[in-house]
Short mmCIF file of C-alpha atoms and ligand atoms in Angstrom, two decimals:
data_model
loop_
_atom_site.label_atom_id
_atom_site.label_comp_id
_atom_site.label_asym_id
_atom_site.label_seq_id
_atom_site.Cartn_x
_atom_site.Cartn_y
_atom_site.Cartn_z
CA UNK A 1 -73.39 39.24 -12.85
CA UNK A 2 -75.69 36.21 -13.03
CA UNK A 3 -77.62 35.52 -9.84
CA UNK A 4 -78.66 31.98 -8.93
CA UNK A 5 -82.30 31.34 -8.07
CA UNK A 6 -81.21 30.89 -4.46
CA UNK A 7 -79.56 34.32 -4.41
CA UNK A 8 -82.66 35.80 -6.01
CA UNK A 9 -84.78 34.36 -3.18
CA UNK A 10 -82.41 35.76 -0.54
CA UNK A 11 -82.56 39.25 -2.00
CA UNK A 12 -86.31 39.12 -2.74
CA UNK A 13 -87.94 42.33 -1.54
CA UNK A 14 -90.62 40.35 0.32
CA UNK A 15 -87.94 38.61 2.37
CA UNK A 16 -86.58 42.03 3.37
CA UNK A 17 -90.09 43.19 4.30
CA UNK A 18 -90.77 40.03 6.31
CA UNK A 19 -87.47 40.47 8.16
CA UNK A 20 -88.41 44.06 8.94
CA UNK A 21 -91.77 42.92 10.36
CA UNK A 22 -90.20 40.19 12.49
CA UNK A 23 -87.54 42.52 13.85
CA UNK A 24 -90.17 45.14 14.69
CA UNK A 25 -92.26 42.50 16.51
CA UNK A 26 -89.18 41.33 18.42
CA UNK A 27 -88.34 44.89 19.49
CA UNK A 28 -91.89 45.57 20.63
CA UNK A 29 -92.09 42.44 22.79
CA UNK A 30 -88.58 42.91 24.16
CA UNK A 31 -89.48 46.42 25.25
CA UNK A 32 -91.85 44.95 27.86
CA UNK A 33 -89.17 42.76 29.38
CA UNK A 34 -87.71 43.48 32.81
CA UNK A 35 -86.54 41.26 35.69
CA UNK A 36 -89.49 39.69 37.50
CA UNK A 37 -90.50 36.59 39.44
CA UNK A 38 -92.62 33.78 37.97
CA UNK A 39 -96.34 34.23 37.26
CA UNK A 40 -98.33 32.36 39.89
CA UNK A 41 -100.75 30.84 37.40
CA UNK A 42 -97.91 29.52 35.15
CA UNK A 43 -95.99 27.95 38.01
CA UNK A 44 -97.85 24.63 38.26
CA UNK A 45 -97.63 23.87 34.55
CA UNK A 46 -93.95 24.92 34.53
CA UNK A 47 -93.14 22.58 37.43
CA UNK A 48 -94.86 19.73 35.58
CA UNK A 49 -92.83 20.50 32.44
CA UNK A 50 -89.59 20.49 34.42
CA UNK A 51 -90.49 17.15 36.04
CA UNK A 52 -91.42 15.69 32.64
CA UNK A 53 -88.20 16.96 31.08
CA UNK A 54 -86.06 15.46 33.86
CA UNK A 55 -87.93 12.16 33.62
CA UNK A 56 -87.65 11.95 29.81
CA UNK A 57 -83.95 12.86 29.68
CA UNK A 58 -83.19 10.44 32.50
CA UNK A 59 -81.74 12.94 34.95
CA UNK A 60 -82.52 16.18 36.72
CA UNK A 61 -81.80 19.54 35.13
CA UNK A 62 -79.23 21.64 37.00
CA UNK A 63 -81.65 24.58 37.07
CA UNK A 64 -85.43 24.57 36.54
CA UNK A 65 -84.72 26.40 33.28
CA UNK A 66 -86.94 26.12 30.23
CA UNK A 67 -86.86 29.28 28.17
CA UNK A 68 -90.08 30.86 26.89
CA UNK A 69 -88.20 31.57 23.64
CA UNK A 70 -87.62 35.27 24.29
CA UNK A 71 -84.86 37.22 25.91
CA UNK A 72 -83.32 40.68 25.80
CA UNK A 73 -79.56 40.98 26.12
CA UNK A 74 -78.53 39.65 29.56
CA UNK A 75 -82.16 38.88 30.44
CA UNK A 76 -83.99 35.68 29.62
CA UNK A 77 -87.66 34.85 30.12
CA UNK A 78 -88.45 31.36 31.37
CA UNK A 79 -91.64 29.47 30.59
CA UNK A 80 -92.94 30.29 34.09
CA UNK A 81 -92.89 33.98 33.10
CA UNK A 82 -89.92 34.86 35.32
CA UNK A 83 -87.22 37.07 33.80
CA UNK A 84 -83.69 36.51 35.06
CA UNK A 85 -80.18 37.85 34.55
CA UNK A 86 -78.18 35.24 32.67
CA UNK A 87 -74.54 35.59 33.72
CA UNK A 88 -73.53 32.08 32.66
CA UNK A 89 -75.18 32.20 29.21
CA UNK A 90 -75.56 28.47 28.60
CA UNK A 91 -71.92 28.10 29.78
CA UNK A 92 -70.71 30.67 27.32
CA UNK A 93 -72.97 30.43 24.29
CA UNK A 94 -75.14 33.60 24.41
CA UNK A 95 -72.18 35.91 23.89
CA UNK A 96 -74.33 38.59 22.26
CA UNK A 97 -77.10 38.07 24.82
CA UNK A 98 -80.55 36.61 24.31
CA UNK A 99 -82.70 37.24 21.21
CA UNK A 100 -80.16 39.52 19.53
CA UNK A 101 -81.79 41.17 16.48
CA UNK A 102 -78.74 40.46 14.30
CA UNK A 103 -79.03 36.75 15.14
CA UNK A 104 -82.75 36.72 14.34
CA UNK A 105 -81.83 38.25 11.00
CA UNK A 106 -79.07 35.67 10.36
CA UNK A 107 -81.49 32.85 11.31
CA UNK A 108 -83.89 34.05 8.63
CA UNK A 109 -81.08 33.97 6.06
CA UNK A 110 -80.37 30.41 7.21
CA UNK A 111 -84.05 29.43 7.04
CA UNK A 112 -84.02 30.34 3.34
CA UNK A 113 -81.36 27.71 2.69
CA UNK A 114 -82.47 24.26 1.51
CA UNK A 115 -80.22 22.59 4.09
CA UNK A 116 -81.11 22.59 7.77
CA UNK A 117 -77.86 21.01 8.90
CA UNK A 118 -74.77 21.14 6.74
CA UNK A 119 -72.11 18.45 6.55
CA UNK A 120 -70.47 15.72 4.54
CA UNK A 121 -72.38 15.92 1.23
CA UNK A 122 -74.55 18.98 1.93
CA UNK A 123 -72.76 22.28 2.29
CA UNK A 124 -73.65 25.74 1.06
CA UNK A 125 -71.55 28.80 0.23
CA UNK A 126 -72.09 29.94 3.85
CA UNK A 127 -69.75 27.13 4.98
CA UNK A 128 -66.94 28.52 2.81
CA UNK A 129 -67.51 32.01 4.20
CA UNK A 130 -67.32 30.92 7.84
CA UNK A 131 -64.28 28.69 7.24
CA UNK A 132 -62.49 31.61 5.60
CA UNK A 133 -63.42 34.00 8.41
CA UNK A 134 -62.20 31.61 11.11
CA UNK A 135 -58.92 30.79 9.33
CA UNK A 136 -58.20 34.47 8.59
CA UNK A 137 -58.85 35.41 12.22
CA UNK A 138 -56.64 32.59 13.49
CA UNK A 139 -53.75 33.41 11.15
CA UNK A 140 -53.81 37.23 11.39
CA UNK A 141 -50.86 37.38 13.81
CA UNK A 142 -48.70 34.71 12.24
CA UNK A 143 -50.19 31.32 13.20
CA UNK A 144 -50.05 28.74 10.40
CA UNK A 145 -53.54 27.28 10.99
CA UNK A 146 -54.47 27.10 7.33
CA UNK A 147 -57.27 24.56 7.66
CA UNK A 148 -60.53 24.38 9.57
CA UNK A 149 -63.02 21.53 9.93
CA UNK A 150 -66.46 22.31 11.35
CA UNK A 151 -68.08 19.90 13.74
CA UNK A 152 -71.04 19.39 16.04
CA UNK A 153 -69.68 19.87 19.58
CA UNK A 154 -66.63 20.92 21.53
CA UNK A 155 -65.90 17.33 22.48
CA UNK A 156 -66.09 16.32 18.82
CA UNK A 157 -63.76 19.20 17.83
CA UNK A 158 -61.26 17.81 20.34
CA UNK A 159 -61.83 14.24 19.12
CA UNK A 160 -61.03 15.35 15.57
CA UNK A 161 -57.99 17.30 16.78
CA UNK A 162 -56.71 14.29 18.71
CA UNK A 163 -57.28 11.95 15.76
CA UNK A 164 -55.33 14.26 13.46
CA UNK A 165 -52.47 14.45 15.92
CA UNK A 166 -52.38 10.69 16.59
CA UNK A 167 -52.44 9.89 12.87
CA UNK A 168 -49.50 12.21 12.25
CA UNK A 169 -47.52 10.82 15.20
CA UNK A 170 -48.46 7.14 14.78
CA UNK A 171 -47.77 4.80 16.55
CA UNK A 172 -47.78 7.16 19.60
CA UNK A 173 -50.33 6.03 22.19
CA UNK A 174 -50.15 8.65 24.92
CA UNK A 175 -51.15 12.27 25.38
CA UNK A 176 -49.97 14.96 27.79
CA UNK A 177 -52.38 17.29 29.56
CA UNK A 178 -52.55 19.59 32.57
CA UNK A 179 -53.81 18.67 35.99
CA UNK A 180 -57.41 20.01 36.34
CA UNK A 181 -57.82 19.79 32.52
CA UNK A 182 -61.24 19.57 30.92
CA UNK A 183 -61.50 18.32 27.34
CA UNK A 184 -65.11 17.12 27.06
CA UNK A 185 -67.23 14.08 27.84
CA UNK A 186 -66.70 11.67 24.93
CA UNK A 187 -64.89 8.35 25.57
CA UNK A 188 -61.47 9.82 24.73
CA UNK A 189 -61.91 13.37 26.02
CA UNK A 190 -63.30 12.02 29.32
CA UNK A 191 -59.93 10.27 29.79
CA UNK A 192 -58.09 13.59 29.43
CA UNK A 193 -60.51 15.48 31.67
CA UNK A 194 -58.81 15.34 35.07
CA UNK A 195 -61.89 14.37 37.05
CA UNK A 196 -62.35 10.74 38.09
CA UNK A 197 -66.15 10.98 38.32
CA UNK A 198 -66.35 11.86 34.60
CA UNK A 199 -64.82 8.52 33.61
CA UNK A 200 -66.34 6.31 36.30
CA UNK A 201 -67.00 2.88 34.79
CA UNK A 202 -65.37 3.69 31.44
CA UNK A 203 -62.61 1.51 29.99
CA UNK A 204 -59.25 3.22 29.68
CA UNK A 205 -58.94 4.07 25.98
CA UNK A 206 -56.05 6.51 26.20
CA UNK A 207 -53.01 6.89 28.46
CA UNK A 208 -52.72 10.44 29.81
CA UNK A 209 -49.73 11.94 31.61
CA UNK A 210 -50.43 15.07 33.63
CA UNK A 211 -48.31 18.16 34.14
CA UNK A 212 -49.03 20.63 36.99
CA UNK A 213 -50.54 23.97 35.93
CA UNK A 214 -49.25 27.49 36.53
CA UNK A 215 -49.52 29.02 39.99
CA UNK A 216 -49.52 32.85 39.93
CA UNK A 217 -48.55 32.86 43.62
CA UNK A 218 -45.35 30.95 42.77
CA UNK A 219 -44.65 31.68 39.10
CA UNK A 220 -41.03 30.50 38.84
CA UNK A 221 -41.53 27.50 41.10
CA UNK A 222 -44.58 26.36 39.09
CA UNK A 223 -42.71 26.77 35.80
CA UNK A 224 -39.86 24.67 37.22
CA UNK A 225 -42.25 21.96 38.43
CA UNK A 226 -44.19 21.79 35.16
CA UNK A 227 -40.97 21.66 33.11
CA UNK A 228 -39.59 18.87 35.29
CA UNK A 229 -42.84 16.85 35.03
CA UNK A 230 -42.98 17.27 31.25
CA UNK A 231 -39.35 16.23 30.78
CA UNK A 232 -39.86 13.26 33.08
CA UNK A 233 -42.86 11.99 31.05
CA UNK A 234 -41.07 12.52 27.73
CA UNK A 235 -38.04 10.64 29.03
CA UNK A 236 -40.05 7.78 30.51
CA UNK A 237 -42.07 7.23 27.30
CA UNK A 238 -39.83 8.31 24.41
CA UNK A 239 -41.80 9.25 21.24
CA UNK A 240 -44.93 7.70 22.76
CA UNK A 241 -46.80 11.00 23.25
CA UNK A 242 -48.60 12.36 20.19
CA UNK A 243 -48.64 15.79 21.83
CA UNK A 244 -49.92 17.92 24.66
CA UNK A 245 -53.33 19.54 25.15
CA UNK A 246 -53.37 23.08 26.52
CA UNK A 247 -56.18 25.12 28.02
CA UNK A 248 -54.58 28.55 28.34
CA UNK A 249 -57.15 29.61 30.92
CA UNK A 250 -58.51 26.53 32.62
CA UNK A 251 -62.29 26.65 32.36
CA UNK A 252 -64.18 23.81 34.03
CA UNK A 253 -61.09 23.35 36.23
CA UNK A 254 -61.83 26.66 38.00
CA UNK A 255 -60.76 29.71 35.89
CA UNK A 256 -57.00 29.51 36.33
CA UNK A 257 -54.95 31.47 33.75
CA UNK A 258 -51.39 30.59 32.81
CA UNK A 259 -48.67 33.00 31.66
CA UNK A 260 -46.76 33.46 28.42
CA UNK A 261 -43.48 32.44 30.05
CA UNK A 262 -45.08 29.27 31.44
CA UNK A 263 -46.57 28.22 28.11
CA UNK A 264 -43.50 29.13 26.02
CA UNK A 265 -41.25 27.09 28.34
CA UNK A 266 -43.39 23.98 27.84
CA UNK A 267 -44.10 24.56 24.16
CA UNK A 268 -40.39 24.91 23.34
CA UNK A 269 -39.70 21.54 24.96
CA UNK A 270 -42.54 19.95 22.97
CA UNK A 271 -41.21 21.47 19.74
CA UNK A 272 -37.70 20.15 20.52
CA UNK A 273 -39.22 16.70 20.99
CA UNK A 274 -41.33 17.11 17.81
CA UNK A 275 -44.60 16.56 19.71
CA UNK A 276 -47.87 18.32 18.71
CA UNK A 277 -49.28 21.35 20.52
CA UNK A 278 -53.08 21.30 20.74
CA UNK A 279 -54.81 24.31 22.22
CA UNK A 280 -58.38 23.88 23.39
CA UNK A 281 -60.05 27.30 22.99
CA UNK A 282 -63.60 26.04 23.33
CA UNK A 283 -64.21 28.25 26.35
CA UNK A 284 -61.50 30.90 25.88
CA UNK A 285 -62.26 32.00 22.31
CA UNK A 286 -63.53 35.61 22.39
CA UNK A 287 -62.77 36.07 26.10
CA UNK A 288 -59.32 37.73 26.19
CA UNK A 289 -57.81 40.80 24.53
CA UNK A 290 -57.60 38.92 21.22
CA UNK A 291 -60.05 36.66 19.40
CA UNK A 292 -57.95 33.60 20.32
CA UNK A 293 -56.27 33.29 23.72
CA UNK A 294 -53.17 31.90 21.97
CA UNK A 295 -52.92 35.30 20.27
CA UNK A 296 -53.29 37.07 23.61
CA UNK A 297 -50.39 35.05 25.04
CA UNK A 298 -48.34 35.46 21.82
CA UNK A 299 -48.13 31.72 21.07
CA UNK A 300 -48.98 31.97 17.37
CA UNK A 301 -45.85 30.31 16.10
CA UNK A 302 -46.19 27.31 18.41
CA UNK A 303 -49.78 26.12 17.88
CA UNK A 304 -50.38 23.07 15.66
CA UNK A 305 -54.05 22.30 16.30
CA UNK A 306 -56.66 24.59 17.90
CA UNK A 307 -60.29 23.86 18.76
CA UNK A 308 -63.15 26.32 19.24
CA UNK A 309 -66.87 26.13 20.07
CA UNK A 310 -69.43 27.63 22.44
CA UNK A 311 -69.78 31.43 21.84
CA UNK A 312 -69.23 31.05 18.12
CA UNK A 313 -72.27 28.75 17.75
CA UNK A 314 -70.19 26.44 15.58
CA UNK A 315 -67.42 24.13 16.77
CA UNK A 316 -64.26 23.61 14.75
CA UNK A 317 -60.78 22.12 14.61
CA UNK A 318 -58.06 24.27 13.04
CA UNK A 319 -54.79 22.71 11.95
CA UNK A 320 -51.51 23.30 10.15
CA UNK A 321 -50.68 21.98 6.70
CA UNK A 322 -48.40 19.27 8.21
CA UNK A 323 -51.36 17.95 10.20
CA UNK A 324 -53.72 17.55 7.23
CA UNK A 325 -55.42 14.18 7.80
CA UNK A 326 -55.67 11.47 5.16
CA UNK A 327 -58.78 11.82 2.95
CA UNK A 328 -61.98 10.59 4.64
CA UNK A 329 -60.28 10.34 8.04
CA UNK A 330 -62.47 13.06 9.56
CA UNK A 331 -65.92 13.40 8.10
CA UNK A 332 -69.44 13.91 9.45
CA UNK A 333 -73.01 13.76 8.12
CA UNK A 334 -73.73 16.84 10.23
CA UNK A 335 -71.12 19.53 10.93
CA UNK A 336 -73.25 22.54 11.90
CA UNK A 337 -76.77 23.79 11.28
CA UNK A 338 -77.23 26.50 8.67
CA UNK A 339 -78.54 28.80 11.42
CA UNK A 340 -75.35 28.19 13.49
CA UNK A 341 -73.15 28.92 10.48
CA UNK A 342 -74.97 32.16 9.66
CA UNK A 343 -74.93 33.13 13.37
CA UNK A 344 -71.19 32.40 13.57
CA UNK A 345 -70.55 34.80 10.69
CA UNK A 346 -72.46 37.54 12.51
CA UNK A 347 -70.74 36.84 15.85
CA UNK A 348 -67.21 36.80 14.50
CA UNK A 349 -67.80 40.03 12.55
CA UNK A 350 -69.20 41.65 15.71
CA UNK A 351 -66.25 40.39 17.79
CA UNK A 352 -63.68 41.74 15.31
CA UNK A 353 -65.41 45.01 14.43
CA UNK A 354 -67.47 45.90 17.50
CA UNK A 355 -64.75 47.18 19.85
CA UNK A 356 -64.52 44.05 22.03
CA UNK A 357 -60.79 43.32 21.80
CA UNK A 358 -57.59 45.10 22.86
CA UNK A 359 -56.56 46.74 26.10
CA UNK A 360 -59.42 49.26 25.96
CA UNK A 361 -62.04 46.92 24.48
CA UNK A 362 -65.42 45.94 25.93
CA UNK A 363 -64.04 42.68 27.37
CA UNK A 364 -61.43 44.53 29.40
CA UNK A 365 -63.85 47.27 30.50
CA UNK A 366 -66.49 44.82 31.72
CA UNK A 367 -63.78 42.75 33.39
CA UNK A 368 -62.51 45.77 35.34
CA UNK A 369 -65.99 46.86 36.39
CA UNK A 370 -67.14 43.40 37.47
CA UNK A 371 -63.89 42.62 39.27
CA UNK A 372 -64.03 45.95 41.16
CA UNK A 373 -67.55 45.15 42.34
CA UNK A 374 -66.57 41.63 43.39
CA UNK A 375 -63.51 42.99 45.23
CA UNK A 376 -65.92 45.24 47.10
CA UNK A 377 -67.94 42.18 48.16
CA UNK A 378 -64.79 40.29 49.19
CA UNK A 379 -63.74 43.27 51.32
CA UNK A 380 -67.15 43.57 52.93
CA UNK A 381 -67.51 39.82 53.59
CA UNK A 382 -63.96 38.50 53.94
CA UNK A 383 -65.28 35.33 55.58
CA UNK A 384 -67.72 34.53 52.80
CA UNK A 385 -66.20 35.80 49.56
CA UNK A 386 -62.72 35.06 48.20
CA UNK A 387 -61.32 36.28 44.92
CA UNK A 388 -62.22 37.46 42.35
CA UNK A 389 -60.34 35.08 40.07
CA UNK A 390 -60.16 34.53 36.34
CA UNK A 391 -59.21 36.50 33.28
CA UNK A 392 -60.92 38.71 30.67
CA UNK A 393 -64.53 37.66 30.27
CA UNK A 394 -64.05 34.57 32.47
CA UNK A 395 -64.58 35.69 36.06
CA UNK A 396 -65.11 33.72 39.28
CA UNK A 397 -65.30 33.98 43.07
CA UNK A 398 -65.36 31.46 45.89
CA UNK A 399 -68.23 31.89 48.29
CA UNK A 400 -68.95 30.64 51.82
CA UNK A 401 -66.76 27.68 52.87
CA UNK A 402 -65.92 26.68 49.28
CA UNK A 403 -67.70 23.32 49.63
CA UNK A 404 -69.71 22.02 46.66
CA UNK A 405 -72.82 21.71 48.79
CA UNK A 406 -72.68 25.37 49.87
CA UNK A 407 -71.89 26.56 46.33
CA UNK A 408 -74.90 24.66 44.96
CA UNK A 409 -77.17 26.04 47.65
CA UNK A 410 -75.92 29.56 46.97
CA UNK A 411 -76.60 29.17 43.22
CA UNK A 412 -80.09 27.89 43.97
CA UNK A 413 -80.85 30.96 46.09
CA UNK A 414 -79.31 33.24 43.46
CA UNK A 415 -81.49 31.64 40.79
CA UNK A 416 -84.60 32.20 42.90
CA UNK A 417 -83.53 35.81 43.34
CA UNK A 418 -83.24 36.26 39.58
CA UNK A 419 -79.68 35.59 38.40
CA UNK A 420 -77.76 32.65 37.01
CA UNK A 421 -74.12 31.65 37.45
CA UNK A 422 -72.45 28.23 37.67
CA UNK A 423 -69.79 26.23 39.52
CA UNK A 424 -66.24 25.47 38.40
CA UNK A 425 -63.33 23.51 39.81
CA UNK A 426 -62.75 21.28 42.77
CA UNK A 427 -63.15 22.32 46.39
CA UNK A 428 -62.69 25.16 47.11
CA UNK A 429 -65.31 25.41 44.37
CA UNK A 430 -65.60 28.62 42.40
CA UNK A 431 -68.73 30.40 41.27
CA UNK A 432 -68.12 31.42 37.68
CA UNK A 433 -69.59 33.95 35.31
CA UNK A 434 -69.54 33.99 31.52
CA UNK A 435 -71.16 37.35 30.89
CA UNK A 436 -72.92 38.15 27.61
CA UNK A 437 -70.21 40.61 26.56
CA UNK A 438 -72.15 41.88 23.56
CA UNK A 439 -75.22 42.84 25.58
CA UNK A 440 -74.31 43.59 29.18
CA UNK A 441 -74.04 47.08 30.72
CA UNK A 442 -72.30 48.35 33.86
CA UNK A 443 -75.68 48.72 35.56
CA UNK A 444 -76.55 45.05 34.75
CA UNK A 445 -73.32 44.07 36.49
CA UNK A 446 -74.16 46.28 39.47
CA UNK A 447 -77.63 44.76 39.73
CA UNK A 448 -76.26 41.20 39.62
CA UNK A 449 -73.72 42.09 42.32
CA UNK A 450 -76.60 43.28 44.52
CA UNK A 451 -78.31 39.92 43.92
CA UNK A 452 -75.08 38.11 44.78
CA UNK A 453 -74.89 39.95 48.10
CA UNK A 454 -78.54 39.33 48.92
CA UNK A 455 -78.22 35.63 48.03
CA UNK A 456 -75.05 35.27 50.07
CA UNK A 457 -76.69 36.57 53.22
CA UNK A 458 -79.79 34.43 52.65
CA UNK A 459 -77.68 31.30 52.13
CA UNK A 460 -75.64 31.91 55.27
CA UNK A 461 -78.88 32.25 57.19
CA UNK A 462 -80.65 29.34 55.47
CA UNK A 463 -77.75 26.90 55.93
CA UNK A 464 -77.13 28.18 59.45
CA UNK A 465 -73.45 28.51 58.59
CA UNK A 466 -71.27 29.72 61.38
CA UNK A 467 -69.24 32.85 60.95
CA UNK A 468 -65.65 31.60 60.94
CA UNK A 469 -62.89 33.68 62.44
CA UNK A 470 -61.00 35.06 59.52
C1 PLP B 501 -62.20 23.70 27.44
C2 PLP B 501 -63.36 22.86 26.99
N1 PLP B 501 -63.15 21.84 26.15
C3 PLP B 501 -64.15 21.05 25.70
C4 PLP B 501 -65.45 21.29 26.10
C5 PLP B 501 -66.54 20.40 25.59
O1 PLP B 501 -67.41 21.10 24.77
P1 PLP B 501 -68.88 20.54 24.48
O2 PLP B 501 -69.63 20.63 25.77
O3 PLP B 501 -69.42 21.46 23.43
O4 PLP B 501 -68.72 19.15 24.01
C6 PLP B 501 -65.72 22.34 26.98
C7 PLP B 501 -67.08 22.56 27.48
O5 PLP B 501 -67.32 23.13 28.52
C8 PLP B 501 -64.65 23.15 27.44
O6 PLP B 501 -64.84 24.17 28.29
#
């Protein structure tokens, strides 16, 4: 078998030795890492860096977070020397935790490639491998998503998905989506995102008709309402909708899962009306009992276009044969960096072969443990903790009075105490967690729950919140 010069470089013995040295150095430095507050003598410089960063980017950072470049599983070291538990993981991107040795190794493989960022006219064999892995994973239970186009962000994956769907259903001008939907922050996806503040001042570039989401407290009633709303929109604007966007577990909207019956009811109507079914899995991919949430809910035969991003390190739009766009219609100078593509290969192999999925998989086990601990908190502080909510590896609670101001204050205190989470949804706001499934342990979860309790009590005291009768 003839080896190219590139392959010879990749398998060069010195590369293997260098990798071994780097991995040994990583392990040695990681071994010293444990949760700790900032170093006093680094604090001033760190604060200056944060102020400079906010000034240069034209807006404050949510957290004073600048990484030192090193982490260990659920822990991350910041440039002030503090080491914190990361239970939001960049809103779902450090799925295997921080500084995972396998990802260091894949980054070295990527660094040996001539191309830093792949795309339009510059792709390597690694692109073919990741496309094949994604398509195989998507189709393994019967979905017909034969094609996959890599792209640079979740919003762009949705843009490409929407373009494909609109081209196929031209001259349709409208789209259907759920109330509380989040689709991204580009001009078009900001129109679909059901949050007025995200499109303040923007011209209306797309007409969106909303359908109410599933309510687990009133399953049949919510199915009836959603069905009626969908039929009403389809009747009012015949053949004017290109399709409907689905988030099977609403993410930014507040961690609300739907049900198979709910989705099938709506998807059957859309199929009858020959409208496209787009499923946005940018946050849900890798967070349920199956790789794709549409597989978890058994919707394989319905999906036409599916988007992914976040935990996979690459973003992509998958689509059926019938939705293949005209040549040149979707194209980008940059689709994904070589390091993202190599990382994505590692992550997807770990997800499929590392015992994450299924009823007894890691996702389910960590879900049960975390939820049990949060239920304990809700029982102990019924006035200040409601929930837990969510699904699989997407977990949330509401704290204090559910107001945004209180949630933000709570997160600030939690951050100071050494753990990170984030907000989701409208008031009552939820505190959400996207745990690093590939790195977390039960005792990490226990430790973070202790920090949640400590931070809760401190916030109540600090904000002088009154104890409501409940
Ligand atoms: C469901 C969903 N769609 C789209 C996006 C946008 O992805 P990105 O921030 O990578 O553009 C997100 C990001 O949070 C998301 O959760």
